[in-house]
Amino acid sequence: MNLRATVPALGLALLPLLALTACGSGGTPGTTAVGAQASPAPTDDPVAAVRTVDSIAALLPADVRKSGTLRVGSSIGDPPSAYYPNGSDRAPAGLDIDLADAVARVLGVRLDRQEASFESILPALGSGKYDVGTGNFGVTTERLKRIDFVTYVNDGQGFAVKKGSTALKGKVTDLTQLCGLTVGTGAGTTFEATLEAEKGVCAKAGKKPYDVKVYSEDAAILTALQQGRIDVVMSTINGLRHQASQPAAQTTFLGEYHRLDVGFAFKKGSRLTKAFQAAVNELIEDGTYAKILDKWGTTASAIDASRINPPEHR
């Protein structure tokens, strides 16, 4: 089994819930993984210089231009996507936060950011509770049936182990490398869906199956890894890479497994997508986008242009 065969093999029938196709950056609202609080937010503010572009703001529906506000369902978890550098009673920070704020400035609107768990955001878009969702949501074939996306970075799936661990000695390119190990991951994520759907690969290879432990909080995953209750973590590429850079986390990033486009999420048929796409492309063209990604150490996730509903990476 190779990388390109892995995600398609999930089978759309195995993924009936939108939550299971979320990439997902965060856990339970208000929680922060061990090591995250040791990661203060960078002090530079490339968003401050962003100004409204009238021609792009004109792409917004008339009712939005009149109200001047967009309701955002925002998943707050760990850096670099979105987290609380100074406690949950203070403003969140991160790549998702800066990009959403910059887009809002281009569009000349205010964001009414409402924190929510990422698995609750997508259904809430359909019900009209939020106009847009952020939470490191990956673009997948199944979700495109019900959700519209405007892409802003390319992230995906990766693995990490406790520093010094010999459970895995290199990049994971095949899930049979996990056979006999205990893998920790977040509830309701693409990671959980991938691991559960592919459990049979070990039996086919004549090996002991891997065990999957699912956690609702990112902090619990890292604690389980540090205490030896799991052998390896599957999560976002950017999140694991950032975590490994923090001495308190004591983890080693094993590299990328599968890439996914990540985007702002909207209910299907939303009239906001063209305006958001134009705003992201404006930020790319004027250099603000590159400054934001550099600020959060995610330049490897840069895209050349924003797209509306691109096909899932295979």
Coordinates of C-alpha atoms in Angstrom, one line a residue:
M1 CA 0.0 0.0 0.0
N2 CA 1.4 3.4 -0.9
L3 CA 0.6 6.9 0.0
R4 CA -1.6 7.6 -2.9
A5 CA -3.6 4.5 -2.3
T6 CA -4.2 5.2 1.3
V7 CA -6.8 8.0 1.4
P8 CA -8.9 6.8 -1.5
A9 CA -9.1 3.4 0.2
L10 CA -11.0 5.0 3.0
G11 CA -14.1 4.5 1.1
L12 CA -16.8 7.1 1.0
A13 CA -19.3 4.7 2.6
L14 CA -17.0 4.6 5.7
L15 CA -17.2 8.4 6.1
P16 CA -20.9 9.3 6.6
L17 CA -20.2 12.1 9.0
L18 CA -18.6 15.4 8.0
A19 CA -16.6 15.4 11.2
L20 CA -14.7 12.3 10.1
T21 CA -13.3 14.1 7.1
A22 CA -12.0 17.1 9.1
C23 CA -8.3 17.6 9.2
G24 CA -8.7 19.5 12.4
S25 CA -6.2 21.5 14.4
G26 CA -7.8 21.7 17.8
G27 CA -9.4 19.7 20.5
T28 CA -11.9 20.7 23.1
P29 CA -12.5 24.5 23.2
G30 CA -10.4 26.2 25.8
T31 CA -7.8 23.5 26.1
T32 CA -4.1 23.7 25.1
A33 CA -1.7 20.8 24.7
V34 CA 1.4 20.5 26.9
G35 CA 4.1 22.6 25.4
A36 CA 1.8 25.1 23.7
Q37 CA 1.9 27.6 26.6
A38 CA 5.6 27.6 26.2
S39 CA 5.1 29.0 22.7
P40 CA 4.4 32.7 23.0
A41 CA 2.8 34.3 20.0
P42 CA 5.2 36.2 17.7
T43 CA 5.0 39.9 18.2
D44 CA 5.0 41.0 14.5
D45 CA 1.7 42.0 13.1
P46 CA 1.5 41.8 9.3
V47 CA -2.3 42.1 9.4
A48 CA -2.2 45.6 10.8
A49 CA -1.2 47.1 7.4
V50 CA -4.0 45.4 5.5
R51 CA -6.6 47.8 4.1
T52 CA -10.0 47.3 2.5
V53 CA -10.1 46.8 -1.3
D54 CA -13.3 48.2 -2.5
S55 CA -13.5 46.1 -5.7
I56 CA -13.2 42.9 -3.7
A57 CA -15.5 44.0 -0.9
A58 CA -18.1 44.6 -3.7
L59 CA -18.2 40.9 -4.3
L60 CA -19.9 40.3 -0.9
P61 CA -23.6 39.9 -0.9
A62 CA -25.5 43.1 -0.2
D63 CA -26.8 42.0 3.1
V64 CA -23.3 41.3 4.4
R65 CA -22.0 44.6 3.2
K66 CA -24.9 46.3 5.0
S67 CA -24.4 44.4 8.3
G68 CA -20.6 44.7 8.1
T69 CA -20.2 41.5 10.1
L70 CA -19.5 37.8 9.4
R71 CA -20.1 35.1 12.0
V72 CA -17.1 32.8 12.2
G73 CA -17.1 29.4 13.9
S74 CA -13.5 29.0 15.0
S75 CA -11.7 25.9 16.4
I76 CA -9.0 26.9 18.9
G77 CA -6.5 24.2 19.7
D78 CA -2.8 24.3 19.3
P79 CA -0.2 26.4 17.5
P80 CA 0.5 27.2 14.7
S81 CA -3.1 27.1 13.5
A82 CA -5.0 28.6 16.5
Y83 CA -4.4 28.6 20.2
Y84 CA -4.3 30.7 23.4
P85 CA -0.8 31.9 24.0
N86 CA -1.9 33.9 27.1
G87 CA -4.8 31.8 28.5
S88 CA -8.3 31.2 27.3
D89 CA -9.5 34.4 28.8
R90 CA -7.4 36.3 26.3
A91 CA -7.5 36.6 22.5
P92 CA -6.5 33.6 20.4
A93 CA -3.6 33.7 18.0
G94 CA -2.3 31.6 15.1
L95 CA -2.2 31.2 11.4
D96 CA -5.9 30.7 11.0
I97 CA -6.6 33.7 13.2
D98 CA -4.3 36.0 11.2
L99 CA -5.5 34.9 7.8
A100 CA -9.1 35.2 8.7
D101 CA -8.5 38.7 10.2
A102 CA -6.6 39.8 7.1
V103 CA -9.3 38.6 4.8
A104 CA -11.9 40.5 6.9
R105 CA -9.8 43.7 6.5
V106 CA -9.6 43.3 2.7
L107 CA -13.4 42.8 2.7
G108 CA -14.1 45.7 5.1
V109 CA -16.1 43.6 7.5
R110 CA -15.8 42.7 11.2
L111 CA -15.5 39.1 12.4
D112 CA -17.8 37.8 15.1
R113 CA -15.5 34.9 16.1
Q114 CA -17.3 32.2 18.1
E115 CA -15.2 29.4 19.5
A116 CA -16.4 25.9 18.9
S117 CA -15.0 22.4 18.6
F118 CA -14.1 21.7 14.9
E119 CA -16.4 18.7 14.7
S120 CA -19.4 20.9 15.5
I121 CA -18.6 23.7 13.1
L122 CA -19.4 22.0 9.8
P123 CA -22.9 20.9 10.7
A124 CA -23.5 24.4 12.1
L125 CA -22.6 26.0 8.8
G126 CA -25.4 24.1 7.2
S127 CA -27.8 25.2 9.8
G128 CA -26.8 28.9 9.3
K129 CA -25.3 29.4 12.8
Y130 CA -22.0 30.5 11.2
D131 CA -21.2 32.2 7.9
V132 CA -17.7 30.7 7.7
G133 CA -15.7 28.1 9.6
T134 CA -12.0 27.9 10.4
G135 CA -10.2 25.0 12.0
N136 CA -7.6 23.6 9.6
F137 CA -10.3 21.9 7.7
G138 CA -8.9 19.6 4.9
V139 CA -10.6 19.5 1.5
T140 CA -11.9 15.9 0.9
T141 CA -14.1 14.3 -1.7
E142 CA -16.8 13.5 0.8
R143 CA -17.0 16.9 2.4
L144 CA -17.2 18.6 -1.0
K145 CA -20.6 17.1 -1.4
R146 CA -21.9 19.3 1.5
I147 CA -19.4 22.0 2.1
D148 CA -17.8 24.7 -0.1
F149 CA -14.1 25.6 0.5
V150 CA -11.8 28.5 -0.3
T151 CA -8.3 27.3 0.1
Y152 CA -5.6 29.2 1.9
V153 CA -2.8 26.6 2.8
N154 CA -1.7 23.1 2.1
D155 CA -1.3 21.0 5.2
G156 CA -2.1 17.3 5.9
Q157 CA -1.3 14.2 7.9
G158 CA 1.9 13.3 9.7
F159 CA 3.3 11.3 12.6
A160 CA 5.4 12.0 15.7
V161 CA 6.9 10.0 18.5
K162 CA 8.4 10.7 21.9
K163 CA 11.9 12.0 21.7
G164 CA 14.3 9.0 21.9
S165 CA 11.7 6.5 21.0
T166 CA 12.7 3.5 18.8
A167 CA 9.1 2.5 18.0
L168 CA 9.5 4.0 14.5
K169 CA 12.8 4.9 13.0
G170 CA 11.9 7.0 10.0
K171 CA 9.2 8.6 7.9
V172 CA 5.9 6.6 7.8
T173 CA 5.1 5.9 4.1
D174 CA 3.0 2.8 4.7
L175 CA 0.6 2.1 7.6
T176 CA 2.0 -1.4 8.0
Q177 CA 4.9 0.4 9.7
L178 CA 2.4 1.0 12.6
C179 CA 1.6 -2.7 13.0
G180 CA 1.9 -3.8 16.6
L181 CA 2.0 -0.2 17.9
T182 CA -0.6 2.0 19.7
V183 CA -1.5 5.1 17.8
G184 CA -3.0 8.1 19.4
T185 CA -5.1 10.7 17.5
G186 CA -7.9 13.2 17.8
A187 CA -11.6 12.2 17.8
G188 CA -13.6 13.0 14.7
T189 CA -10.6 13.7 12.4
T190 CA -9.3 12.4 9.1
F191 CA -6.5 10.8 11.1
E192 CA -9.0 8.7 13.1
A193 CA -10.9 7.8 9.9
T194 CA -7.7 6.8 8.0
L195 CA -6.5 4.6 10.9
E196 CA -9.8 2.9 11.4
A197 CA -10.5 2.3 7.7
E198 CA -7.1 0.8 7.1
K199 CA -6.8 -1.4 10.2
G200 CA -6.9 -4.5 8.0
V201 CA -3.6 -3.8 6.3
C202 CA -1.7 -5.5 9.2
A203 CA -3.6 -8.7 9.0
K204 CA -3.1 -8.8 5.2
A205 CA 0.7 -8.4 5.8
G206 CA 0.6 -11.2 8.4
K207 CA 1.4 -8.7 11.2
K208 CA -0.1 -7.8 14.6
P209 CA -2.7 -5.0 14.1
Y210 CA -2.1 -1.5 15.4
D211 CA -4.3 -0.2 18.2
V212 CA -6.0 3.2 17.9
K213 CA -6.5 5.4 21.0
V214 CA -8.8 8.4 20.4
Y215 CA -8.7 11.5 22.5
S216 CA -11.0 14.5 22.6
E217 CA -8.2 16.9 23.8
D218 CA -4.8 17.5 22.2
A219 CA -3.3 17.8 25.6
A220 CA -4.4 14.3 26.5
I221 CA -2.7 12.9 23.3
L222 CA 0.6 14.5 24.2
T223 CA 0.4 13.4 27.8
A224 CA -0.3 9.8 26.7
L225 CA 2.7 9.9 24.5
Q226 CA 5.0 11.3 27.2
Q227 CA 3.7 8.6 29.6
G228 CA 4.2 5.8 27.2
R229 CA 0.5 4.9 26.9
I230 CA 0.8 5.4 23.1
D231 CA 3.7 4.8 20.8
V232 CA 3.0 7.4 18.1
V233 CA 0.7 10.3 17.3
M234 CA -1.0 11.0 14.0
S235 CA -2.0 14.6 13.5
T236 CA -1.5 17.7 11.3
I237 CA 1.9 18.2 9.6
N238 CA 2.2 21.8 10.8
G239 CA 1.0 21.1 14.3
L240 CA 3.4 18.2 14.8
R241 CA 6.3 20.1 13.3
H242 CA 5.7 23.1 15.6
Q243 CA 5.2 20.8 18.6
A244 CA 8.5 19.1 18.0
S245 CA 10.2 22.5 18.0
Q246 CA 9.1 23.1 21.5
P247 CA 11.5 21.6 24.1
A248 CA 8.7 21.0 26.6
A249 CA 6.9 18.7 24.2
Q250 CA 9.8 16.2 23.9
T251 CA 8.6 14.9 20.5
T252 CA 10.2 14.0 17.2
F253 CA 8.3 14.8 14.0
L254 CA 8.6 11.9 11.5
G255 CA 7.6 13.7 8.4
E256 CA 4.6 14.1 6.1
Y257 CA 2.3 11.2 5.2
H258 CA -0.4 12.7 3.1
R259 CA -1.1 16.3 2.0
L260 CA -4.5 18.0 1.9
D261 CA -5.6 21.5 0.9
V262 CA -7.0 23.4 3.8
G263 CA -9.6 26.1 3.5
F264 CA -12.3 28.4 4.9
A265 CA -15.5 26.3 5.1
F266 CA -18.9 27.5 4.0
K267 CA -22.3 25.9 3.6
K268 CA -22.9 24.5 0.1
G269 CA -23.8 27.2 -2.3
S270 CA -22.6 30.1 -0.2
R271 CA -22.4 33.5 -1.9
L272 CA -19.3 34.3 0.1
T273 CA -16.8 32.1 -1.6
K274 CA -15.8 34.4 -4.5
A275 CA -15.2 37.3 -2.2
F276 CA -13.1 35.2 0.1
Q277 CA -11.1 33.7 -2.8
A278 CA -10.4 37.2 -4.2
A279 CA -9.4 38.4 -0.7
V280 CA -6.9 35.5 -0.2
N281 CA -5.4 36.1 -3.7
E282 CA -5.1 39.8 -2.9
L283 CA -3.1 38.9 0.3
I284 CA -0.9 36.5 -1.8
E285 CA -0.2 39.2 -4.4
D286 CA 0.5 42.1 -2.0
G287 CA 2.9 39.9 0.1
T288 CA 0.9 39.9 3.4
Y289 CA 0.2 36.2 2.9
A290 CA 3.9 35.3 2.8
K291 CA 4.5 37.4 5.9
I292 CA 1.8 35.7 7.9
L293 CA 3.1 32.2 7.0
D294 CA 6.6 33.2 7.8
K295 CA 5.4 34.5 11.2
W296 CA 4.0 31.1 12.0
G297 CA 6.7 29.0 10.5
T298 CA 4.4 27.5 7.9
T299 CA 6.0 28.7 4.6
A300 CA 6.2 25.1 3.4
S301 CA 2.3 25.2 3.3
A302 CA 2.1 28.2 1.0
I303 CA -0.2 28.0 -2.1
D304 CA 0.3 30.0 -5.3
A305 CA -3.4 30.9 -5.5
S306 CA -6.6 30.3 -3.7
R307 CA -9.1 27.9 -5.2
I308 CA -12.8 27.2 -4.7
N309 CA -13.6 23.5 -4.2
P310 CA -10.4 21.9 -5.6
P311 CA -10.5 18.1 -5.8
E312 CA -9.0 16.2 -2.9
H313 CA -5.3 15.4 -3.2
R314 CA -4.7 11.7 -4.2

